[in-house]
Amino acid sequence: MPKLAVIATIEAAAGQRDQLLSLLRAHGARSLKDESGTLQFDVLVPREDDTKLLVYEVYRDDAAFEAHRYAASIARFREEAAGMFEKIHGTKCTPAD
């Protein structure tokens, strides 16, 4: 089964981007440490849009992504980031290795 990459765009609530960035970075570090199927988790800060954050994630396969979706780290992130973002949109991709 091929790797799965996810590119997510997160629209931060007004004045919340920096705090949301900190929480996303911590979530990514936990995911890489605790989830063997999480291979990469990068948080990107757009230079020309201070309302958004981008996340680039790579998983061993679809099953690893499903495990990530229900892992303790994402539950913690959702709880800590409640009210800090307006919308999250993700696109699933197959890396062209």
Coordinates of N, CA, C and O in Angstrom, one line a residue:
M1 N 0.8 -1.2 0.0 CA 0.0 0.0 0.0 C 0.9 1.2 0.0 O 1.9 1.3 0.7
P2 N 0.6 2.3 -0.8 CA 1.4 3.4 -0.9 C 1.3 4.3 0.3 O 0.3 4.3 1.1
K3 N 2.3 5.2 0.5 CA 2.3 6.2 1.6 C 1.1 7.1 1.3 O 0.7 7.3 0.1
L4 N 0.7 7.8 2.3 CA -0.3 8.8 2.2 C 0.2 10.1 2.7 O 0.8 10.2 3.8
A5 N 0.1 11.2 1.9 CA 0.4 12.5 2.4 C -0.9 13.3 2.5 O -1.8 13.1 1.7
V6 N -0.9 14.2 3.5 CA -2.0 15.1 3.7 C -1.5 16.5 3.8 O -0.5 16.8 4.5
I7 N -2.1 17.4 3.0 CA -1.8 18.8 3.0 C -3.0 19.5 3.6 O -4.1 19.4 3.0
A8 N -2.9 20.1 4.7 CA -4.0 20.7 5.4 C -3.8 22.2 5.5 O -2.7 22.7 5.7
T9 N -4.9 23.0 5.3 CA -4.9 24.4 5.4 C -5.8 24.7 6.6 O -7.0 24.3 6.7
I10 N -5.3 25.4 7.6 CA -6.0 25.8 8.8 C -6.2 27.3 8.8 O -5.2 28.0 8.8
E11 N -7.4 27.7 8.9 CA -7.7 29.1 9.0 C -7.9 29.5 10.5 O -8.8 29.0 11.2
A12 N -6.9 30.2 11.0 CA -6.9 30.6 12.4 C -7.9 31.6 12.7 O -8.2 32.5 11.9
A13 N -8.5 31.6 13.9 CA -9.4 32.6 14.4 C -8.5 33.9 14.6 O -7.3 33.8 14.8
A14 N -9.2 35.0 14.6 CA -8.5 36.3 14.7 C -7.6 36.3 16.0 O -8.0 36.0 17.1
G15 N -6.3 36.7 15.7 CA -5.4 36.8 16.8 C -4.9 35.5 17.4 O -4.2 35.5 18.5
Q16 N -5.2 34.4 16.8 CA -4.9 33.1 17.4 C -3.8 32.3 16.7 O -3.4 31.2 17.2
R17 N -3.3 32.8 15.6 CA -2.3 32.0 14.8 C -1.1 31.6 15.6 O -0.7 30.4 15.5
D18 N -0.5 32.5 16.3 CA 0.8 32.1 17.0 C 0.6 31.1 18.0 O 1.4 30.1 18.2
Q19 N -0.5 31.1 18.8 CA -0.8 30.1 19.8 C -1.1 28.8 19.1 O -0.7 27.7 19.6
L20 N -1.9 28.9 18.1 CA -2.3 27.7 17.3 C -1.0 27.0 16.7 O -0.9 25.8 16.7
L21 N -0.1 27.8 16.2 CA 1.2 27.3 15.7 C 1.9 26.5 16.8 O 2.4 25.4 16.5
S22 N 2.0 27.0 18.0 CA 2.7 26.3 19.1 C 2.0 25.0 19.4 O 2.7 24.0 19.6
L23 N 0.7 25.0 19.4 CA 0.0 23.7 19.7 C 0.1 22.7 18.5 O 0.3 21.5 18.8
L24 N 0.2 23.2 17.3 CA 0.4 22.3 16.2 C 1.8 21.7 16.2 O 1.9 20.5 15.9
R25 N 2.8 22.5 16.5 CA 4.1 22.0 16.6 C 4.2 20.9 17.6 O 4.9 19.9 17.4
A26 N 3.6 21.1 18.8 CA 3.7 20.1 19.9 C 2.9 18.9 19.4 O 3.4 17.7 19.7
H27 N 1.8 19.0 18.8 CA 1.0 17.9 18.3 C 1.9 17.1 17.3 O 1.9 15.8 17.4
G28 N 2.5 17.7 16.4 CA 3.4 17.1 15.4 C 4.5 16.3 16.1 O 4.8 15.1 15.7
A29 N 5.1 16.9 17.1 CA 6.2 16.2 17.8 C 5.7 14.9 18.5 O 6.4 13.9 18.5
R30 N 4.6 15.1 19.1 CA 4.0 13.9 19.8 C 3.6 12.8 18.8 O 3.9 11.6 19.1
S31 N 3.1 13.2 17.7 CA 2.7 12.2 16.7 C 3.9 11.5 16.1 O 3.8 10.2 16.0
L32 N 4.9 12.2 15.9 CA 6.2 11.5 15.4 C 6.8 10.6 16.4 O 7.3 9.5 16.1
K33 N 6.7 11.0 17.7 CA 7.2 10.2 18.8 C 6.4 8.9 19.1 O 6.9 7.8 19.3
D34 N 5.1 9.1 19.1 CA 4.2 8.1 19.6 C 3.5 7.2 18.6 O 3.0 6.2 18.9
E35 N 3.5 7.6 17.3 CA 2.8 6.9 16.3 C 3.8 6.4 15.2 O 4.3 7.2 14.4
S36 N 4.0 5.1 15.2 CA 5.1 4.6 14.3 C 4.7 4.8 12.8 O 5.6 4.9 12.0
G37 N 3.5 5.0 12.5 CA 3.1 5.2 11.1 C 3.1 6.6 10.6 O 2.9 6.9 9.5
T38 N 3.4 7.6 11.6 CA 3.5 9.0 11.2 C 5.0 9.2 10.8 O 5.9 9.1 11.7
L39 N 5.2 9.5 9.6 CA 6.6 9.6 9.1 C 7.1 11.0 9.0 O 8.3 11.3 9.1
Q40 N 6.2 12.0 8.8 CA 6.6 13.4 8.7 C 5.5 14.2 9.1 O 4.3 13.9 8.8
F41 N 5.8 15.4 9.8 CA 4.7 16.3 10.2 C 5.4 17.7 10.2 O 6.1 18.0 11.2
D42 N 5.1 18.5 9.2 CA 5.7 19.8 9.1 C 4.6 20.8 9.2 O 3.6 20.7 8.5
V43 N 4.8 21.9 10.0 CA 3.9 23.0 10.0 C 4.5 24.1 9.3 O 5.7 24.5 9.5
L44 N 3.8 24.7 8.3 CA 4.3 25.8 7.5 C 3.5 27.1 7.7 O 2.3 27.0 7.9
V45 N 4.2 28.2 7.8 CA 3.7 29.5 8.0 C 3.7 30.3 6.7 O 4.8 30.7 6.3
P46 N 2.5 30.5 6.1 CA 2.5 31.4 4.9 C 3.1 32.7 5.1 O 2.8 33.4 6.1
R47 N 3.9 33.2 4.2 CA 4.6 34.5 4.4 C 3.6 35.7 4.0 O 3.8 36.8 4.5
E48 N 2.6 35.4 3.2 CA 1.8 36.5 2.8 C 0.3 36.4 3.2 O -0.6 37.0 2.7
D49 N 0.1 35.5 4.2 CA -1.3 35.4 4.8 C -1.2 35.0 6.2 O -0.9 33.9 6.6
D50 N -1.4 36.0 7.1 CA -1.2 35.8 8.5 C -2.5 35.2 9.2 O -2.6 35.2 10.4
T51 N -3.4 34.7 8.4 CA -4.6 34.1 9.0 C -4.6 32.5 8.8 O -5.5 31.9 9.3
K52 N -3.5 32.0 8.2 CA -3.5 30.6 7.9 C -2.2 29.9 8.3 O -1.2 30.5 8.4
L53 N -2.4 28.6 8.5 CA -1.2 27.7 8.7 C -1.4 26.5 7.8 O -2.6 26.1 7.5
L54 N -0.4 26.0 7.3 CA -0.4 24.8 6.5 C 0.3 23.6 7.2 O 1.3 23.9 7.9
V55 N -0.2 22.4 7.0 CA 0.4 21.3 7.6 C 0.7 20.2 6.5 O -0.2 20.0 5.7
Y56 N 1.9 19.7 6.5 CA 2.2 18.6 5.5 C 2.6 17.4 6.3 O 3.5 17.4 7.1
E57 N 1.8 16.4 6.2 CA 1.9 15.1 7.0 C 2.1 14.0 6.0 O 1.5 13.9 5.0
V58 N 3.0 13.0 6.4 CA 3.2 11.8 5.6 C 3.0 10.6 6.5 O 3.6 10.6 7.6
Y59 N 2.2 9.6 6.1 CA 1.9 8.4 6.8 C 2.4 7.2 6.0 O 2.4 7.2 4.8
R60 N 2.7 6.2 6.8 CA 3.1 4.9 6.1 C 2.1 4.4 5.1 O 2.5 3.9 4.1
D61 N 0.8 4.5 5.5 CA -0.3 4.1 4.6 C -1.6 4.7 5.1 O -1.6 5.4 6.1
D62 N -2.7 4.3 4.5 CA -4.0 4.8 4.9 C -4.3 4.4 6.4 O -4.9 5.1 7.1
A63 N -4.0 3.1 6.7 CA -4.3 2.6 8.1 C -3.5 3.5 9.1 O -4.1 3.7 10.2
A64 N -2.3 3.9 8.8 CA -1.6 4.7 9.8 C -2.2 6.1 10.0 O -2.3 6.6 11.1
F65 N -2.8 6.6 8.9 CA -3.5 7.9 9.0 C -4.8 7.7 9.8 O -5.1 8.5 10.7
E66 N -5.5 6.6 9.6 CA -6.7 6.4 10.4 C -6.3 6.2 11.9 O -7.0 6.7 12.8
A67 N -5.2 5.6 12.2 CA -4.8 5.4 13.6 C -4.4 6.8 14.2 O -4.8 7.1 15.3
H68 N -3.8 7.7 13.4 CA -3.5 9.0 13.8 C -4.8 9.8 14.1 O -4.8 10.6 15.1
R69 N -5.8 9.7 13.3 CA -7.0 10.4 13.5 C -7.7 10.1 14.8 O -8.4 11.0 15.3
Y70 N -7.4 9.0 15.4 CA -8.1 8.6 16.6 C -7.1 8.4 17.8 O -7.4 7.9 18.9
A71 N -5.8 8.9 17.6 CA -4.8 8.8 18.6 C -5.0 9.9 19.7 O -5.7 10.9 19.5
A72 N -4.3 9.7 20.8 CA -4.4 10.6 22.0 C -3.9 12.0 21.6 O -4.5 13.0 22.1
S73 N -2.9 12.1 20.8 CA -2.4 13.5 20.5 C -3.4 14.4 19.8 O -3.5 15.6 20.1
I74 N -4.1 13.8 18.8 CA -5.0 14.7 18.1 C -6.2 15.1 19.0 O -6.7 16.2 18.9
A75 N -6.6 14.2 19.8 CA -7.7 14.5 20.8 C -7.2 15.6 21.7 O -8.0 16.6 22.0
R76 N -6.0 15.6 22.1 CA -5.4 16.6 23.0 C -5.4 17.9 22.2 O -5.7 19.0 22.7
F77 N -4.9 17.9 21.0 CA -4.8 19.1 20.1 C -6.2 19.7 20.0 O -6.4 20.9 20.1
R78 N -7.2 18.9 19.7 CA -8.5 19.5 19.5 C -9.1 20.1 20.7 O -9.7 21.2 20.7
E79 N -8.8 19.6 21.9 CA -9.2 20.1 23.1 C -8.5 21.5 23.4 O -9.1 22.5 23.7
E80 N -7.2 21.4 23.3 CA -6.4 22.6 23.5 C -6.6 23.8 22.6 O -6.6 24.9 22.9
A81 N -6.9 23.4 21.3 CA -7.1 24.4 20.2 C -8.6 24.8 20.0 O -8.9 25.6 19.1
A82 N -9.5 24.4 20.9 CA -10.9 24.7 20.7 C -11.1 26.2 20.6 O -10.6 26.9 21.4
G83 N -11.8 26.6 19.6 CA -12.0 28.1 19.4 C -10.9 28.9 18.7 O -11.1 30.0 18.5
M84 N -9.8 28.2 18.4 CA -8.6 28.9 17.9 C -8.6 28.9 16.3 O -7.8 29.6 15.7
F85 N -9.4 28.1 15.7 CA -9.4 28.0 14.3 C -10.9 28.0 13.8 O -11.8 27.6 14.4
E86 N -11.0 28.6 12.5 CA -12.3 28.7 11.9 C -12.6 27.4 11.1 O -13.8 27.0 11.1
K87 N -11.6 26.9 10.4 CA -11.8 25.9 9.4 C -10.5 25.1 9.2 O -9.5 25.7 9.1
I88 N -10.7 23.8 8.9 CA -9.5 23.0 8.5 C -10.0 22.3 7.2 O -11.0 21.7 7.2
H89 N -9.1 22.4 6.2 CA -9.4 21.7 4.9 C -8.2 20.9 4.6 O -7.0 21.4 4.5
G90 N -8.4 19.6 4.4 CA -7.2 18.7 4.0 C -7.4 18.0 2.6 O -8.5 17.8 2.2
T91 N -6.3 17.8 2.0 CA -6.2 17.1 0.7 C -5.3 15.9 0.9 O -4.2 16.0 1.3
K92 N -5.9 14.7 0.6 CA -5.1 13.5 0.6 C -4.4 13.3 -0.7 O -5.0 13.5 -1.7
C93 N -3.1 12.9 -0.6 CA -2.3 12.7 -1.8 C -1.4 11.4 -1.7 O -1.2 11.0 -0.6
T94 N -1.0 10.9 -2.8 CA 0.0 9.9 -2.9 C 1.3 10.5 -3.3 O 1.4 11.1 -4.4
P95 N 2.3 10.4 -2.5 CA 3.6 11.0 -2.9 C 4.1 10.3 -4.1 O 4.0 9.1 -4.3
A96 N 4.7 11.1 -5.0 CA 5.2 10.6 -6.2 C 6.7 10.3 -6.0 O 7.6 11.0 -6.4
D97 N 7.0 9.1 -5.4 CA 8.3 8.7 -5.0 C 9.1 8.2 -6.2 O 8.6 7.7 -7.1

